[in-house]
Amino acid sequence: MELENFKELWDKDNRQDLPEISLEKQREIHSPMQMLKLNMETEFWLMLVTLPMLLIGFPFAARDTNIIIISGFVVALTLAFIIYFYSRFLKLYKILCKSGINTNYDLFNLKTQLLISKEIYISYYISYIPLAFLLSLIQINFHFDIKYNLSIFGVSFLITLMLVWFVIKYWMYYMYGRYIEDVVRLVDELNGVEVGPKKVRGNSWFERSQKFFIKKFGLKGNILNTILWFVSVYIFIIAFLTIVLVLFIVIGVKLHFIDIYSLQKALNNLN
């Protein structure tokens, strides 16, 4: 008797877990999913193009054998991070490419994978902070005894921190975050989960130019738009820090708490 009741409950639960999703809702979900796929393809091709640049800045030709070994270790560790992240990246892309997102189970699985991938994406870029710390140490050959080396180390590390902050704050949101929010919201609505009022979001300059380039050139246009904005932000960060540093050095020299010759010598030792 108990076994029959169990079977009845099992069949009932299975029938309830697999409702068909209306075509209207499927089309509503399709739009952010298409943008997610397009942005994932864009990031993948950008990664392939920029991967050789990984070796730039690593002093493999240094005289110190320990520096060469540590540089090789950092490269290997970075490659390991990239391989792990993009294996998960590919898994999510395959889920997004499935045409059969028409049951509640499919949508629940999609929501779960998107939220997990979002956290992995953030963790992936945060993992570069300790690597940046190590690279900054390599930049000064682990010698803090030379005057101003600590300042050079701090500036190098600060630039990386600002880039990581930008990626997590803006890149993550405009490339993936806002579309993940849209999909998760739709899935919750279909499952009767109470959600707050939808935020009215205006189109940023990035999104306006993105729509223009996608309309004109498709995937290549999205890649071009992404490169233009990323390079622009990178140049802005470098220019901003350069102006701040120049002002700080000029004021320091005027007030005699910075020795310009010692600073020049420390910079020359990096070459």
Coordinates of C-alpha atoms in Angstrom, one line a residue:
M1 CA 0.0 0.0 0.0
E2 CA 2.8 2.4 0.9
L3 CA 4.7 1.5 -2.2
E4 CA 1.6 2.3 -4.4
N5 CA 1.2 5.7 -2.6
F6 CA 4.9 6.4 -3.2
K7 CA 4.6 5.6 -6.9
E8 CA 1.5 7.8 -7.2
L9 CA 3.3 10.8 -5.5
W10 CA 6.3 10.2 -7.7
D11 CA 4.3 10.3 -10.9
K12 CA 2.4 13.4 -9.7
D13 CA 5.7 15.2 -8.9
N14 CA 7.1 14.3 -12.3
R15 CA 4.1 15.6 -14.1
Q16 CA 4.2 18.9 -12.1
D17 CA 7.9 19.4 -12.7
L18 CA 7.7 19.3 -16.5
P19 CA 5.1 21.9 -17.6
E20 CA 5.3 23.2 -21.1
I21 CA 6.5 26.8 -21.4
S22 CA 4.4 29.0 -23.7
L23 CA 6.0 30.2 -27.0
E24 CA 5.6 33.8 -25.8
K25 CA 7.7 33.2 -22.7
Q26 CA 10.2 31.2 -24.8
R27 CA 10.7 34.1 -27.1
E28 CA 11.0 36.4 -24.1
I29 CA 13.9 34.2 -22.7
H30 CA 15.4 33.8 -26.1
S31 CA 16.5 37.4 -26.5
P32 CA 18.8 37.6 -23.4
M33 CA 20.1 34.1 -24.2
Q34 CA 21.1 35.2 -27.7
M35 CA 23.0 38.2 -26.2
L36 CA 24.7 35.9 -23.7
K37 CA 25.9 33.5 -26.5
L38 CA 27.0 36.4 -28.7
N39 CA 29.1 38.0 -25.8
M40 CA 30.5 34.6 -24.9
E41 CA 31.7 34.1 -28.5
T42 CA 33.2 37.6 -28.4
E43 CA 35.1 36.9 -25.2
F44 CA 36.3 33.5 -26.5
W45 CA 37.8 35.1 -29.7
L46 CA 39.3 37.9 -27.7
M47 CA 40.9 35.4 -25.4
L48 CA 42.5 33.5 -28.3
V49 CA 43.9 36.7 -29.8
T50 CA 45.3 38.1 -26.5
L51 CA 46.6 34.8 -25.1
P52 CA 50.1 35.2 -26.7
M53 CA 50.4 38.5 -24.8
L54 CA 50.5 36.4 -21.6
L55 CA 54.2 36.0 -22.1
I56 CA 54.8 39.7 -22.5
G57 CA 56.3 41.2 -19.3
F58 CA 57.6 38.0 -17.9
P59 CA 61.4 38.3 -17.5
F60 CA 62.4 34.9 -18.9
A61 CA 65.7 36.5 -20.0
A62 CA 66.6 37.7 -16.5
R63 CA 70.0 36.9 -15.1
D64 CA 68.5 35.5 -11.9
T65 CA 67.5 31.9 -12.3
N66 CA 65.0 32.1 -9.5
I67 CA 63.2 34.9 -11.3
I68 CA 63.0 32.8 -14.4
I69 CA 61.6 29.8 -12.5
I70 CA 59.0 31.9 -10.7
S71 CA 58.0 33.5 -14.0
G72 CA 57.5 30.1 -15.5
F73 CA 55.4 29.0 -12.5
V74 CA 53.2 32.1 -12.8
V75 CA 52.6 31.4 -16.5
A76 CA 51.7 27.8 -15.8
L77 CA 49.4 28.7 -13.0
T78 CA 47.7 31.4 -15.2
L79 CA 47.2 28.8 -18.0
A80 CA 45.7 26.4 -15.5
F81 CA 43.2 29.0 -14.4
I82 CA 42.3 29.8 -18.1
I83 CA 41.8 26.1 -19.0
Y84 CA 39.6 25.5 -16.0
F85 CA 37.5 28.6 -16.5
Y86 CA 37.0 28.1 -20.3
S87 CA 36.0 24.4 -19.8
R88 CA 33.1 25.7 -17.6
F89 CA 32.5 28.5 -20.1
L90 CA 32.1 25.9 -22.9
K91 CA 29.7 23.8 -20.8
L92 CA 27.5 26.9 -20.3
Y93 CA 27.7 27.8 -24.0
K94 CA 26.5 24.3 -24.9
I95 CA 23.5 24.6 -22.6
L96 CA 22.6 28.0 -24.1
C97 CA 22.8 26.5 -27.6
K98 CA 20.2 23.8 -26.8
S99 CA 17.0 24.4 -28.8
G100 CA 14.8 22.5 -26.3
I101 CA 14.3 25.1 -23.5
N102 CA 10.6 24.3 -23.3
T103 CA 10.0 22.7 -19.9
N104 CA 10.3 23.9 -16.3
Y105 CA 13.2 21.5 -15.7
D106 CA 15.2 23.0 -18.7
L107 CA 14.7 26.5 -17.3
F108 CA 15.6 25.6 -13.8
N109 CA 18.8 23.9 -15.0
L110 CA 19.5 27.0 -17.1
K111 CA 19.0 29.3 -14.1
T112 CA 21.3 27.2 -11.9
Q113 CA 24.0 27.0 -14.5
L114 CA 23.9 30.8 -15.1
L115 CA 24.2 31.6 -11.4
I116 CA 27.0 29.2 -10.9
S117 CA 28.8 30.4 -13.9
K118 CA 28.5 34.0 -12.7
E119 CA 30.2 33.2 -9.4
I120 CA 32.9 31.2 -11.2
Y121 CA 33.4 34.2 -13.6
I122 CA 33.9 36.6 -10.7
S123 CA 36.2 34.1 -8.9
Y124 CA 38.2 33.7 -12.1
Y125 CA 39.2 37.4 -12.2
I126 CA 39.7 37.7 -8.5
S127 CA 42.2 34.8 -8.8
Y128 CA 44.4 37.2 -10.8
I129 CA 44.9 39.5 -7.7
P130 CA 47.5 37.2 -6.0
L131 CA 49.1 36.5 -9.4
A132 CA 49.3 40.3 -9.9
F133 CA 50.9 40.6 -6.5
L134 CA 53.5 38.0 -7.5
L135 CA 54.1 39.7 -10.9
S136 CA 54.6 43.1 -9.1
L137 CA 57.3 41.4 -7.0
I138 CA 58.9 40.0 -10.0
Q139 CA 58.9 43.4 -11.6
I140 CA 61.2 44.7 -8.9
N141 CA 63.1 41.4 -8.7
F142 CA 62.0 40.9 -5.1
H143 CA 64.4 43.7 -4.0
F144 CA 62.7 46.1 -1.5
D145 CA 66.1 47.4 -0.3
I146 CA 66.4 49.7 -3.3
K147 CA 64.9 53.1 -2.7
Y148 CA 61.5 53.6 -4.3
N149 CA 61.1 49.9 -5.3
L150 CA 58.2 49.7 -2.8
S151 CA 56.5 52.6 -4.6
I152 CA 57.0 51.0 -8.0
F153 CA 55.6 47.7 -6.7
G154 CA 52.6 49.5 -5.3
V155 CA 51.8 51.4 -8.5
S156 CA 52.1 48.1 -10.6
F157 CA 49.8 46.3 -8.2
L158 CA 47.3 49.2 -8.1
I159 CA 46.9 49.3 -11.9
T160 CA 46.0 45.6 -11.9
L161 CA 43.5 46.0 -9.0
M162 CA 41.8 48.8 -10.9
L163 CA 41.5 46.6 -14.0
V164 CA 40.1 43.7 -12.0
W165 CA 37.6 46.1 -10.3
F166 CA 36.5 47.4 -13.7
V167 CA 36.0 43.9 -15.1
I168 CA 33.9 42.7 -12.2
K169 CA 32.0 46.0 -11.9
Y170 CA 31.2 46.8 -15.5
W171 CA 32.5 44.1 -17.9
M172 CA 30.6 41.4 -16.0
Y173 CA 27.4 43.4 -15.8
Y174 CA 27.2 44.6 -19.4
M175 CA 28.5 41.4 -21.0
Y176 CA 26.6 38.9 -18.8
G177 CA 25.1 40.2 -15.6
R178 CA 22.1 42.1 -16.9
Y179 CA 21.1 39.2 -19.3
I180 CA 21.5 36.6 -16.5
E181 CA 19.3 38.8 -14.3
D182 CA 16.6 38.9 -17.1
V183 CA 16.7 35.1 -17.5
V184 CA 16.6 34.4 -13.8
R185 CA 13.7 36.8 -13.3
L186 CA 11.7 35.2 -16.1
V187 CA 12.3 31.7 -14.7
D188 CA 11.2 32.9 -11.2
E189 CA 8.1 34.4 -12.6
L190 CA 7.2 31.2 -14.4
N191 CA 7.7 29.3 -11.1
G192 CA 5.5 31.6 -9.1
V193 CA 8.4 33.1 -7.1
E194 CA 7.6 36.6 -5.9
V195 CA 9.9 39.1 -7.6
G196 CA 10.3 42.8 -7.1
P197 CA 9.3 45.4 -9.7
K198 CA 11.6 45.3 -12.7
K199 CA 14.2 48.1 -12.8
V200 CA 13.9 50.5 -15.7
R201 CA 17.4 50.6 -17.2
G202 CA 18.5 53.2 -19.7
N203 CA 20.9 52.2 -22.5
S204 CA 24.5 53.1 -21.7
W205 CA 26.9 54.3 -24.4
F206 CA 28.4 50.9 -24.5
E207 CA 25.0 49.3 -25.3
R208 CA 24.2 51.9 -27.9
S209 CA 27.4 51.4 -29.8
Q210 CA 27.1 47.6 -29.3
K211 CA 23.7 47.5 -31.0
F212 CA 25.0 49.7 -33.8
F213 CA 28.0 47.5 -34.5
I214 CA 26.1 44.2 -34.2
K215 CA 23.5 45.5 -36.6
K216 CA 26.2 46.4 -39.1
F217 CA 28.7 43.6 -38.7
G218 CA 27.2 40.9 -36.5
L219 CA 29.7 39.0 -34.3
K220 CA 32.7 40.9 -35.7
G221 CA 31.0 44.2 -34.9
N222 CA 30.5 43.0 -31.3
I223 CA 34.2 42.1 -31.0
L224 CA 35.2 45.4 -32.5
N225 CA 32.9 47.4 -30.1
T226 CA 34.2 45.4 -27.1
I227 CA 37.9 46.0 -28.1
L228 CA 37.3 49.7 -28.6
W229 CA 35.7 50.1 -25.1
F230 CA 38.1 47.9 -23.3
V231 CA 41.2 49.7 -24.8
S232 CA 39.6 53.1 -24.1
V233 CA 39.0 52.2 -20.4
Y234 CA 42.5 50.8 -20.2
I235 CA 44.0 54.0 -21.7
F236 CA 41.9 56.1 -19.3
I237 CA 43.1 54.2 -16.2
I238 CA 46.7 54.4 -17.3
A239 CA 46.4 58.1 -18.2
F240 CA 44.6 58.9 -14.9
L241 CA 47.3 57.2 -12.8
T242 CA 50.0 58.8 -14.9
I243 CA 48.7 62.3 -14.3
V244 CA 48.3 61.5 -10.6
L245 CA 51.8 60.1 -10.3
V246 CA 53.4 63.0 -12.3
L247 CA 51.6 65.5 -10.0
F248 CA 52.7 63.6 -6.9
I249 CA 56.3 63.4 -8.2
V250 CA 56.4 67.1 -9.1
I251 CA 55.0 68.1 -5.7
G252 CA 57.4 65.7 -4.0
V253 CA 60.5 67.1 -5.8
K254 CA 59.4 70.7 -5.0
L255 CA 58.9 69.9 -1.3
H256 CA 62.2 67.9 -1.3
F257 CA 60.8 64.6 -0.1
I258 CA 61.4 62.8 -3.4
D259 CA 64.9 62.5 -4.9
I260 CA 64.4 62.5 -8.6
Y261 CA 67.8 60.9 -9.3
S262 CA 67.2 58.0 -6.9
L263 CA 63.8 57.5 -8.5
Q264 CA 65.3 57.5 -12.0
K265 CA 67.9 54.9 -10.9
A266 CA 65.2 52.6 -9.5
L267 CA 63.3 52.8 -12.8
N268 CA 66.5 52.1 -14.8
N269 CA 67.1 49.0 -12.7
L270 CA 63.8 47.5 -13.9
N271 CA 65.1 47.5 -17.6

